[in-house]
PDB file of C-alpha atoms in Angstrom:
ATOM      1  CA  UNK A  40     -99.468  11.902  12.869  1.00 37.00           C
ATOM      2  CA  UNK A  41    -103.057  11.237  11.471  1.00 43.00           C
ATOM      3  CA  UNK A  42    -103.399   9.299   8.240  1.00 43.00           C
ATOM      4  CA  UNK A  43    -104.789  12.024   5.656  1.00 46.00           C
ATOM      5  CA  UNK A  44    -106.559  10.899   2.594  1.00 44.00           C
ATOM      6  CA  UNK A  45    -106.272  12.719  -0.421  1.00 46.00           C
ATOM      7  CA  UNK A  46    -108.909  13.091  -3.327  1.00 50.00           C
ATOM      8  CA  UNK A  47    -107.214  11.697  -6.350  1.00 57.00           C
ATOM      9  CA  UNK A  48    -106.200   8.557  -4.084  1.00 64.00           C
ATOM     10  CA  UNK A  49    -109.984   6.707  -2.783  1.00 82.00           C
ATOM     11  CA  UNK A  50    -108.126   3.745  -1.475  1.00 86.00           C
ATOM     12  CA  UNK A  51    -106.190   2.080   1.416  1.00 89.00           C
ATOM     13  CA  UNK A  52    -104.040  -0.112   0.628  1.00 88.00           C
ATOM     14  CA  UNK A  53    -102.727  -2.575   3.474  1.00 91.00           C
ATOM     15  CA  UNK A  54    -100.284  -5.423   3.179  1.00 90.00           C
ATOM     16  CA  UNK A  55     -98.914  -7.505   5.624  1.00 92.00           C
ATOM     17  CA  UNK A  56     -96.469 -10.903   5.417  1.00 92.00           C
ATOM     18  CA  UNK A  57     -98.177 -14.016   6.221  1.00 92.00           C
ATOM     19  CA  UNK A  58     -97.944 -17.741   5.770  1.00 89.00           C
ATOM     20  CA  UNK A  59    -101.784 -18.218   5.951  1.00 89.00           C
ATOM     21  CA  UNK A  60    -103.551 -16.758   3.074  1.00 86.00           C
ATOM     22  CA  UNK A  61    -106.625 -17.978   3.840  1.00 84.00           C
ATOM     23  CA  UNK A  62    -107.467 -16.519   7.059  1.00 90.00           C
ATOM     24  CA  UNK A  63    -106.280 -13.072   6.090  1.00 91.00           C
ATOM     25  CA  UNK A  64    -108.724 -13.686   3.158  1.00 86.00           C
ATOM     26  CA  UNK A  65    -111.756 -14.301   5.856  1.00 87.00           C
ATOM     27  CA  UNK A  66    -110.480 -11.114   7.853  1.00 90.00           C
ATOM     28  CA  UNK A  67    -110.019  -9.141   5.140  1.00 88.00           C
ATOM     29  CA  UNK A  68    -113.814 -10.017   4.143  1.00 85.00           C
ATOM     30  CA  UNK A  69    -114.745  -9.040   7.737  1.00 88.00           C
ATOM     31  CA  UNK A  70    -113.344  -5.803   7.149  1.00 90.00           C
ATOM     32  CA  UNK A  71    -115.791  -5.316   3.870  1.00 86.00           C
ATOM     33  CA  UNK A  72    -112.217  -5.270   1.792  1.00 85.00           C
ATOM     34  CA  UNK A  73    -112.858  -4.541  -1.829  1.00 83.00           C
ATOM     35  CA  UNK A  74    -110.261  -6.265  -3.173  1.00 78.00           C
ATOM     36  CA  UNK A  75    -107.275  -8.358  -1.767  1.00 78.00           C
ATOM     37  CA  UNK A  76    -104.091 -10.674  -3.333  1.00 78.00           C
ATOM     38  CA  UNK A  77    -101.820 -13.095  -2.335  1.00 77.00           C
ATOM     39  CA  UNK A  78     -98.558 -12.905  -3.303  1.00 77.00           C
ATOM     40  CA  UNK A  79     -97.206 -16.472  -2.443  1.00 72.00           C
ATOM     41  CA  UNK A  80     -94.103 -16.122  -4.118  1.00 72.00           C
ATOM     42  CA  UNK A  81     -92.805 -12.954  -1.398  1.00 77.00           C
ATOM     43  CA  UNK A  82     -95.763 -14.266   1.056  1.00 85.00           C
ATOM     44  CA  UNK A  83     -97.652 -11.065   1.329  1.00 86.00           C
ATOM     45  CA  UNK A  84    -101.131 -10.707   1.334  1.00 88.00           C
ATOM     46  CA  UNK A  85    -102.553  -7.367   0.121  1.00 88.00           C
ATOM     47  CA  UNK A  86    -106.396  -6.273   0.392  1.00 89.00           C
ATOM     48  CA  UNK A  87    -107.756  -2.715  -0.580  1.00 88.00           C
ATOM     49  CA  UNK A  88    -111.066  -0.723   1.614  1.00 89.00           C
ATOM     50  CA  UNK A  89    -112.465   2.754   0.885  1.00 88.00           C
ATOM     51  CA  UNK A  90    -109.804   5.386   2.266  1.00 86.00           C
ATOM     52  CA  UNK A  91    -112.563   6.851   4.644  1.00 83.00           C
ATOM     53  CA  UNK A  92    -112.195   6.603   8.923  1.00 83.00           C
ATOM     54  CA  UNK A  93    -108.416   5.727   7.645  1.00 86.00           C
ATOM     55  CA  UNK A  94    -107.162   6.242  11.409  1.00 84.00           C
ATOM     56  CA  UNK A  95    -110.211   4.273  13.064  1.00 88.00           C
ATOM     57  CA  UNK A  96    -109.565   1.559  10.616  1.00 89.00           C
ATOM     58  CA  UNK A  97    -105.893   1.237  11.174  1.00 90.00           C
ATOM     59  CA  UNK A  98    -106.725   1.469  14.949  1.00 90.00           C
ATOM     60  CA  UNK A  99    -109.280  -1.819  15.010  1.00 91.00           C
ATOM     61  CA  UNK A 100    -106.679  -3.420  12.388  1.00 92.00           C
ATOM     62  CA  UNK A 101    -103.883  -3.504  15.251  1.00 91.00           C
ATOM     63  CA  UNK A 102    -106.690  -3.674  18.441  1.00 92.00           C
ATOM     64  CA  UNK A 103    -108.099  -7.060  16.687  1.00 93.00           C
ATOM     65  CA  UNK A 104    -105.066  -8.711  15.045  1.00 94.00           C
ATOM     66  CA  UNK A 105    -101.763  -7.382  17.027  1.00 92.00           C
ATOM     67  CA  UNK A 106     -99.905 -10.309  15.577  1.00 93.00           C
ATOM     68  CA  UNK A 107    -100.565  -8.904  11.512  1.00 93.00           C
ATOM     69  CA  UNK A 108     -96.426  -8.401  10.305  1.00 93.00           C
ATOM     70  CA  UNK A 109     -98.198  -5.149   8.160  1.00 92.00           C
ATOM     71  CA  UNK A 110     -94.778  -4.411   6.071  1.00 88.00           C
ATOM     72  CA  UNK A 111     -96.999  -1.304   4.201  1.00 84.00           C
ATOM     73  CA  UNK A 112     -99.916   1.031   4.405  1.00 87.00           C
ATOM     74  CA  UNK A 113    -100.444   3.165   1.383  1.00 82.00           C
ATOM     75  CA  UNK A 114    -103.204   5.325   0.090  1.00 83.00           C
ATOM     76  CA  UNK A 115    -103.986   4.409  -3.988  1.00 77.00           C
ATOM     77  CA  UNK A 116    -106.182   5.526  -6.484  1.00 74.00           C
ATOM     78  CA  UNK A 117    -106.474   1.896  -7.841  1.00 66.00           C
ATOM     79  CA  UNK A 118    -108.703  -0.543  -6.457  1.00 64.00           C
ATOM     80  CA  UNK A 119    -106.780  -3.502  -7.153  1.00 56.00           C
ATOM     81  CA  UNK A 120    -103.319  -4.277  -5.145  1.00 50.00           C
ATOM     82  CA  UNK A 121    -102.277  -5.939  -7.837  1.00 52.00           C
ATOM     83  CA  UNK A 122    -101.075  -2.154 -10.035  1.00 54.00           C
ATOM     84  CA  UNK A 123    -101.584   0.369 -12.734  1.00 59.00           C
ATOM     85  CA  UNK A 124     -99.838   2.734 -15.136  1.00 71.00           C
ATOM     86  CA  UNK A 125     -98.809   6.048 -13.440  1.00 75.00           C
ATOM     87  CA  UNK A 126     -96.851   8.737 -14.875  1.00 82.00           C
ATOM     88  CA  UNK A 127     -94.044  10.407 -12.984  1.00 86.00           C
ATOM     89  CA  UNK A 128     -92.064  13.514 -13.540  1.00 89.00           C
ATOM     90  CA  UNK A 129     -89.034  12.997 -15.711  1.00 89.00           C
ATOM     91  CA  UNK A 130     -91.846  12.277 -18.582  1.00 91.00           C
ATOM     92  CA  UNK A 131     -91.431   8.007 -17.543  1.00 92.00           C
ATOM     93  CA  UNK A 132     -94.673   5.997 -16.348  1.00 89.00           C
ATOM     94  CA  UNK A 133     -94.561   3.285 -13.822  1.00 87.00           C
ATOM     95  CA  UNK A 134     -96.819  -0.186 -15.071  1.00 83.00           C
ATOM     96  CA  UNK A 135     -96.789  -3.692 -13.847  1.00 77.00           C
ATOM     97  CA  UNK A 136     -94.404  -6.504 -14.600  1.00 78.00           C
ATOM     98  CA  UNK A 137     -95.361  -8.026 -17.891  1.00 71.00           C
ATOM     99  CA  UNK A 138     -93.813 -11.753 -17.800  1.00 71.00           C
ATOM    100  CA  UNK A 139     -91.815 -11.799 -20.910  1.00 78.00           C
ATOM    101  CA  UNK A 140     -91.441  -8.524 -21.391  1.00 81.00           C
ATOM    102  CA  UNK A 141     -89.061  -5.369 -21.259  1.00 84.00           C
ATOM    103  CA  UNK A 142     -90.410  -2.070 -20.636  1.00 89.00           C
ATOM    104  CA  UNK A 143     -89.990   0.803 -23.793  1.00 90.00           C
ATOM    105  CA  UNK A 144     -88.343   3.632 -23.491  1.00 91.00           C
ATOM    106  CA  UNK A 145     -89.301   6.119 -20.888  1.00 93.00           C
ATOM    107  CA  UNK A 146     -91.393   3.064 -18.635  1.00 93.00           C
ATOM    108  CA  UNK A 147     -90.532   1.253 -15.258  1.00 94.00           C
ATOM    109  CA  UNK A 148     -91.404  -2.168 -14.503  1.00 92.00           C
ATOM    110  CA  UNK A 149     -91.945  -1.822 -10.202  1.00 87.00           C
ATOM    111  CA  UNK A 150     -92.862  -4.373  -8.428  1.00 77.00           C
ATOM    112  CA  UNK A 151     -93.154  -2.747  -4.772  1.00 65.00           C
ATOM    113  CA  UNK A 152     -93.812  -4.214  -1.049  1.00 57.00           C
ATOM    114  CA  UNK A 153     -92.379  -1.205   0.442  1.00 52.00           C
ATOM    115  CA  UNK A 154     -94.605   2.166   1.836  1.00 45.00           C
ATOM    116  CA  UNK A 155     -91.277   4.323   0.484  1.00 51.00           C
ATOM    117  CA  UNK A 156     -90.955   2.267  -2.917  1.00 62.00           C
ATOM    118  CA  UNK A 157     -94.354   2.435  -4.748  1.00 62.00           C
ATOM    119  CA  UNK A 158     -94.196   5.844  -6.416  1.00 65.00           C
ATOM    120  CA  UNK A 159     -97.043   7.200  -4.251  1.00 64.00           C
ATOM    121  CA  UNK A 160     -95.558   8.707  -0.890  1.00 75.00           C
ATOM    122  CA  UNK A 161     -94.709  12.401  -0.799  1.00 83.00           C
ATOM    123  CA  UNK A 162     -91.188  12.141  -0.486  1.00 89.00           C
ATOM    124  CA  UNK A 163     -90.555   9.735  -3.528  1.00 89.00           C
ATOM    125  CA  UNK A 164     -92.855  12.197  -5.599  1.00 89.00           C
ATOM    126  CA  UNK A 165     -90.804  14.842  -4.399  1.00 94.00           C
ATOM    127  CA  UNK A 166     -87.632  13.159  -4.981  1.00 96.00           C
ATOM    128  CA  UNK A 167     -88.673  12.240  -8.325  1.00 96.00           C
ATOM    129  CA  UNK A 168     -89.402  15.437  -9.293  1.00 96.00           C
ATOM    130  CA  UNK A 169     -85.937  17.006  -7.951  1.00 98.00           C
ATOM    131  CA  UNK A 170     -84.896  14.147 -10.139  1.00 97.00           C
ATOM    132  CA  UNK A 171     -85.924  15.193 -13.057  1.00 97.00           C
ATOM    133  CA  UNK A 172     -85.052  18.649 -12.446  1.00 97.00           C
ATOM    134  CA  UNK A 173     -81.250  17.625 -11.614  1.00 97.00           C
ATOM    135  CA  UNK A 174     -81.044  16.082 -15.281  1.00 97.00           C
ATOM    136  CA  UNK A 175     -82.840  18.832 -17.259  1.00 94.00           C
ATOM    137  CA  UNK A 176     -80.090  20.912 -15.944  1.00 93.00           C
ATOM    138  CA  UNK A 177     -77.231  18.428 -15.331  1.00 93.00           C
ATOM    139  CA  UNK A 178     -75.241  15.747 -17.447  1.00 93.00           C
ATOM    140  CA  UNK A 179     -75.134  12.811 -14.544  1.00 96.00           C
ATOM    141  CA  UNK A 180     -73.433   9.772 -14.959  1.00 97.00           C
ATOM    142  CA  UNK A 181     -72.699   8.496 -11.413  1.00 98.00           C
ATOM    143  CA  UNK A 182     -75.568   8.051  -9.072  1.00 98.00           C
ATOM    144  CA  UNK A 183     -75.501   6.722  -5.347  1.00 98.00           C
ATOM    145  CA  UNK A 184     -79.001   5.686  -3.978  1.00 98.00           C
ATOM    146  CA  UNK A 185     -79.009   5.204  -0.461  1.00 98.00           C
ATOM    147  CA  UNK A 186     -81.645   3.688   1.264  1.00 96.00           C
ATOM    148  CA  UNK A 187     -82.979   2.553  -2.007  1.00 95.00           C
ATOM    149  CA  UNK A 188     -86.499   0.565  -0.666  1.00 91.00           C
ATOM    150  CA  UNK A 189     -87.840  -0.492  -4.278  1.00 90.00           C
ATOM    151  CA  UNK A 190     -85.089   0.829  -6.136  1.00 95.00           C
ATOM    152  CA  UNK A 191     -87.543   3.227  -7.692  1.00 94.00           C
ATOM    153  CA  UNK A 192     -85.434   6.093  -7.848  1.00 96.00           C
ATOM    154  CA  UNK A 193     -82.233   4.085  -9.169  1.00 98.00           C
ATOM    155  CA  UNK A 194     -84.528   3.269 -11.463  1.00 97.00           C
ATOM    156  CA  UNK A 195     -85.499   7.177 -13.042  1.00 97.00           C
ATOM    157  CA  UNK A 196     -81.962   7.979 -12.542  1.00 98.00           C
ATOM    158  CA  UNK A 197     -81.269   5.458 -15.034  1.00 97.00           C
ATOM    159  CA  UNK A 198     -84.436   5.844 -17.449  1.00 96.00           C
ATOM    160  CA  UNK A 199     -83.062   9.399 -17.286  1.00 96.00           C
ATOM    161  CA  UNK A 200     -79.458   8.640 -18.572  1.00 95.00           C
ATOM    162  CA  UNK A 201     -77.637   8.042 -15.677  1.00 97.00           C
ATOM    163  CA  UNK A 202     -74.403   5.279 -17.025  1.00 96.00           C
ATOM    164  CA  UNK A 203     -73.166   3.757 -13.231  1.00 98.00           C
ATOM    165  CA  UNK A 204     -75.770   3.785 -10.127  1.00 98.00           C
ATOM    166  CA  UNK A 205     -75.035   1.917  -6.659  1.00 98.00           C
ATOM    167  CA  UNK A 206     -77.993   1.237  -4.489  1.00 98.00           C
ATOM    168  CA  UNK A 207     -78.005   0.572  -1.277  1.00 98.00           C
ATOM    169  CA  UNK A 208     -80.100  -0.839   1.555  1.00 96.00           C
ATOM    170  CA  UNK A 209     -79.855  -1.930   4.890  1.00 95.00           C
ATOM    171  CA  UNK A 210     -82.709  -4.363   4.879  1.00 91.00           C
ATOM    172  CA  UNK A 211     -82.076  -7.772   2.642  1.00 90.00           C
ATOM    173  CA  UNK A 212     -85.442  -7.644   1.697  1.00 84.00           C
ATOM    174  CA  UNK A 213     -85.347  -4.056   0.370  1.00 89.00           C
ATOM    175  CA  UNK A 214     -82.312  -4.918  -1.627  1.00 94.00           C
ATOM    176  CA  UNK A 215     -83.783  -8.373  -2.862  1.00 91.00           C
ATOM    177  CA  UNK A 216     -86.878  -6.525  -3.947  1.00 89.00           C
ATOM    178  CA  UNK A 217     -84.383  -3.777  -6.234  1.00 94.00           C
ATOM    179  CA  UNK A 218     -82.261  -6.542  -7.603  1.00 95.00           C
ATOM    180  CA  UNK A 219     -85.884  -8.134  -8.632  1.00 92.00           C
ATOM    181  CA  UNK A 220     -86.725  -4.883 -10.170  1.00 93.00           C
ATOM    182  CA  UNK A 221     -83.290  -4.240 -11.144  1.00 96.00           C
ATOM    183  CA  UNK A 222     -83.803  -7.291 -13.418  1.00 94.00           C
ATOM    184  CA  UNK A 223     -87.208  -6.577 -14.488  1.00 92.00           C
ATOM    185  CA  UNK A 224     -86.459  -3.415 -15.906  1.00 95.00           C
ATOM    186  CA  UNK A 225     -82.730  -5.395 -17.869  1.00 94.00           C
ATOM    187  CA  UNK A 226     -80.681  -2.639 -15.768  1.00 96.00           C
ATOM    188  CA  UNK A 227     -78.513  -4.998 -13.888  1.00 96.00           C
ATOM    189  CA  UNK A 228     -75.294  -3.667 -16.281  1.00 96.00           C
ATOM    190  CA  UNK A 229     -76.178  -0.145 -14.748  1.00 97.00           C
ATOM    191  CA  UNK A 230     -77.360  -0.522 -11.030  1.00 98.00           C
ATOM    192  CA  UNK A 231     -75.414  -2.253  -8.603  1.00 98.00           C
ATOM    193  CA  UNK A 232     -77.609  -3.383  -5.829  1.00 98.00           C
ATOM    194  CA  UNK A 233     -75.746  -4.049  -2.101  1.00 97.00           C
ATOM    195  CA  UNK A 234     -76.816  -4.621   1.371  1.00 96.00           C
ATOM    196  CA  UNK A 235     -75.446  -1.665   3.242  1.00 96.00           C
ATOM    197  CA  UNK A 236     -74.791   2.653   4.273  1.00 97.00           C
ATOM    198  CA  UNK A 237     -72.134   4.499   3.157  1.00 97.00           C
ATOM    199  CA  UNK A 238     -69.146   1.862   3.515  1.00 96.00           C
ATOM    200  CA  UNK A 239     -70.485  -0.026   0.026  1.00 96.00           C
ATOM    201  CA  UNK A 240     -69.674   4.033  -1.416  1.00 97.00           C
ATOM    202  CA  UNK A 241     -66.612   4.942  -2.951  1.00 96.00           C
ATOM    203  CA  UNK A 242     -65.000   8.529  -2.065  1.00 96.00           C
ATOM    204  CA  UNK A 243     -65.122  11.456  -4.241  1.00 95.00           C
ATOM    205  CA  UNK A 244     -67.148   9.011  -6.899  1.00 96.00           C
ATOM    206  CA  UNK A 245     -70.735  10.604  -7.539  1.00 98.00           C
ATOM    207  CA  UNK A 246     -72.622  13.155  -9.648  1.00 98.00           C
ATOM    208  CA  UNK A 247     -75.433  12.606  -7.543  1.00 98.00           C
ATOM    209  CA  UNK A 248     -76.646  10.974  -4.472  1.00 98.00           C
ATOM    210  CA  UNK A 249     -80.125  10.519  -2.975  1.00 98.00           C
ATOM    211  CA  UNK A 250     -81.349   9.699  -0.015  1.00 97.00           C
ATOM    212  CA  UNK A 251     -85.204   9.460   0.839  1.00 96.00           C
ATOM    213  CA  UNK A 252     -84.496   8.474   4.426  1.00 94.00           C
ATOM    214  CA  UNK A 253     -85.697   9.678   7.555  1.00 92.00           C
ATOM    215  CA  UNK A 254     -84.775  12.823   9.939  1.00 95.00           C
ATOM    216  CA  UNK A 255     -83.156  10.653  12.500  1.00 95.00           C
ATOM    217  CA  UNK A 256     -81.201   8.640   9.483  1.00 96.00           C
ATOM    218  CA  UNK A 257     -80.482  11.797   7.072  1.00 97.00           C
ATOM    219  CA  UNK A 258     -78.908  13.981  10.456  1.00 96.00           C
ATOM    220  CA  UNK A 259     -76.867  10.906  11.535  1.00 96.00           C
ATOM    221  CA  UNK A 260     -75.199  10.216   8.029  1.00 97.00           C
ATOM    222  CA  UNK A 261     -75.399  14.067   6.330  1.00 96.00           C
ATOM    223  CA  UNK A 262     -71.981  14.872   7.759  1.00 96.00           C
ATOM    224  CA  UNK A 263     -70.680  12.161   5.539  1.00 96.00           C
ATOM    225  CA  UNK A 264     -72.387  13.162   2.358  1.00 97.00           C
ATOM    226  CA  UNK A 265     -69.634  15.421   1.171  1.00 96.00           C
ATOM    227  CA  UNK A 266     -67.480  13.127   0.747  1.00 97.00           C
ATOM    228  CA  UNK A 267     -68.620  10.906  -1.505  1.00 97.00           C
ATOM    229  CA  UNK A 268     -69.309  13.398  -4.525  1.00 97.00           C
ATOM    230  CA  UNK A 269     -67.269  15.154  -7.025  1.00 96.00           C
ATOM    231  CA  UNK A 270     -66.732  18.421  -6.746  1.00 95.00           C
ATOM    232  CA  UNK A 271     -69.671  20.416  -7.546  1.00 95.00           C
ATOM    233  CA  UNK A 272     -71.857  17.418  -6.510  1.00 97.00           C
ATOM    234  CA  UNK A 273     -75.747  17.254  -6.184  1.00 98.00           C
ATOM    235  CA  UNK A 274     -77.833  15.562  -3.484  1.00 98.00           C
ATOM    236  CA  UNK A 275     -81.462  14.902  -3.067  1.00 98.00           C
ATOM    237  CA  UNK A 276     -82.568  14.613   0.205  1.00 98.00           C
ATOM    238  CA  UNK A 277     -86.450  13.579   1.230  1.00 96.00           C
ATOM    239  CA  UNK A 278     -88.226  12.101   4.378  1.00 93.00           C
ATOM    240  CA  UNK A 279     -88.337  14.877   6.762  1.00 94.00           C
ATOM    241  CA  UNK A 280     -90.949  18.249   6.889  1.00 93.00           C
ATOM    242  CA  UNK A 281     -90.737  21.498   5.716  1.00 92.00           C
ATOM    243  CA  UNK A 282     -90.013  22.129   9.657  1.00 94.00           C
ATOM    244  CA  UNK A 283     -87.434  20.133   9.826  1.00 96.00           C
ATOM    245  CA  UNK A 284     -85.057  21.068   7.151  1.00 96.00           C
ATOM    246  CA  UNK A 285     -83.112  23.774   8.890  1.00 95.00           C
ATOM    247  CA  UNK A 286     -82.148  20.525  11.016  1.00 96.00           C
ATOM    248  CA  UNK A 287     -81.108  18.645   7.722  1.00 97.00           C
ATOM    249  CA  UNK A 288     -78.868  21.579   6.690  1.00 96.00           C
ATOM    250  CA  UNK A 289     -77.287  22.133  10.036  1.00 96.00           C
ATOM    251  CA  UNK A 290     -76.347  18.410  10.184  1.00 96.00           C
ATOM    252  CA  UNK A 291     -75.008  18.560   6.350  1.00 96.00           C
ATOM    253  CA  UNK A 292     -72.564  21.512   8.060  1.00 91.00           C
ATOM    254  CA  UNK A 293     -71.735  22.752   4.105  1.00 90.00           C
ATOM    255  CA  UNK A 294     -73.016  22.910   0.954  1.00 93.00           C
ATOM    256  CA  UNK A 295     -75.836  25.479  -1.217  1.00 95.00           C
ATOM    257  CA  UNK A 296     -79.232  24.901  -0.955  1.00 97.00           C
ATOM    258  CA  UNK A 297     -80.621  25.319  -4.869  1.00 97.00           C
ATOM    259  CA  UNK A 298     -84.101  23.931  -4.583  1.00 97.00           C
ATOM    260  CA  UNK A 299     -86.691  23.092  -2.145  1.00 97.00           C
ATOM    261  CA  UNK A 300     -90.323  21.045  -2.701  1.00 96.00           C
ATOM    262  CA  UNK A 301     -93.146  20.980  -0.398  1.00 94.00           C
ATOM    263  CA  UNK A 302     -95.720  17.871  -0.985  1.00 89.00           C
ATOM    264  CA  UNK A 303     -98.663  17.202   1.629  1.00 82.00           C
ATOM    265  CA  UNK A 304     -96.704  17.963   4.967  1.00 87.00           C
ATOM    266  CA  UNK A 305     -93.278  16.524   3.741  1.00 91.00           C
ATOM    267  CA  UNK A 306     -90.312  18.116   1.907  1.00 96.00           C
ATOM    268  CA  UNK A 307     -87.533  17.638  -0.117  1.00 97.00           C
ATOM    269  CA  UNK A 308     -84.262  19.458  -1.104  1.00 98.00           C
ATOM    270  CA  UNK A 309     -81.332  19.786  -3.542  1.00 98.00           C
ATOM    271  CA  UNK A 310     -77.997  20.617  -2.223  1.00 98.00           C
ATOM    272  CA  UNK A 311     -74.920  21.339  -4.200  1.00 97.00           C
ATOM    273  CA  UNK A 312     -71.403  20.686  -2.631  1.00 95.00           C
TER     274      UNK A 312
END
């Protein structure tokens, strides 16, 4: 699949784990980066170029430095890595960390190293919005995140009212990065953050549960779904195109499709049980 710019979003954003800062910063200048950022607590180094030849960029990226751990490539409309306010639907903005400080009502402190955790892919917007939708219309208390990334959408479910939210991961440094965020945002009474699938979730528990995972990850676990909810239980599903969703029900094998989004190629769905 080609990488697609989009108009509101004039940037690449590339990072990639490294131990030496430095010679990523001479590369980076090589590349005529506008702007890059070294994280040295997580190790990542982040630099920014014009989102224009996106696909021949990427291509000489890999041809000249096959070594470079890149850990996320993301289109922004920022030019520094460092972040920015964004709004998102549910009526909450994302902004930086502010050392010190807890976020007001209706913000989200997100720290993210992750392409699925930063607010800007498709299927998180999409998620987000089904989100939001889900508690216009819904009282939720119980939320299970699955393949939580950032812990961005644990995150809305709670700035949204949600009382008890598990999420979990399968990579440590996914679920160290929610925890981290987790804390940021003084939510640690309300999310539970674990290192796991669907064995960390208790049966017949959840309001809600989301999962902005991938075809092959969704098909292989939707069977399962079901069982975790109430009755008359809600899931968000994301990661997989408008094509592809006929596959996503089939694999669910029950529930009512209420809602469907469609964002730049990708999809999203809400499915009552």
């Amino acid at each position: 699949m080609e990488f697609q710019p989009h108009r509101e979003t004039p940037y690449l954003q590339i990072t990639l784990r490294t131990d030496n800062p430095h010679l990523w910063a001479t590369r980076a200048q090589k590349m005529e980066a506008l702007a890059f950022f070294y994280d040295q607590e997580e190790g990542l180094f982040t630099f920014t170029l014009p989102a224009r030849d996106i696909n021949n960029v990427l291509r000489h990226l890999l041809d000249a430095y096959p070594e470079a751990d890149i850990v996320e490539v993301g289109l922004r409309p920022e030019l520094t890595p460092q972040g920015h306010r964004r709004a998102i639907p549910g009526g909450l903005t994302i902004v930086p960390p502010q050392p010190g400080e807890t976020p007001r009502e209706g913000e989200i402190f997100l720290k993210s190293n992750f392409s699925f955790g930063s607010g800007y892919h498709p299927t998180t917007e999409i998620s987000l919005k089904l989100l939001s939708f889900v508690f216009d219309k819904t009282k939720i208390q119980r939320v299970f995140d699955l393949g939580t990334g950032s812990g961005i959408l644990a995150l809305a479910a709670h700035a949204l009212g949600a009382e008890k939210i598990l999420a979990v991961d399968i990579d440590l440094r996914a679920c160290r990065e929610a925890l981290k965020n987790t804390r940021l945002n003084r939510a640690t009474k309300n999310i539970l953050v674990a290192c796991g699938s669907l064995e960390c979730a208790p049966l017949k528990t959840f309001d809600l549960l989301m999962a902005n995972l991938t075809i092959g990850v969704i098909t292989t676990l939707a069977r399962d779904f079901a069982s975790l909810l109430r009755p008359q239980g809600l899931a968000i599903l994301s990661g997989f195109t408008r094509a592809q969703m006929p596959q996503v029900l089939e694999a669910l094998g029950r529930g009512t499709l209420l809602k469907e989004l469609t964002l730049e190629g990708w999809a999203g769905i809400l499915v009552q049980f």
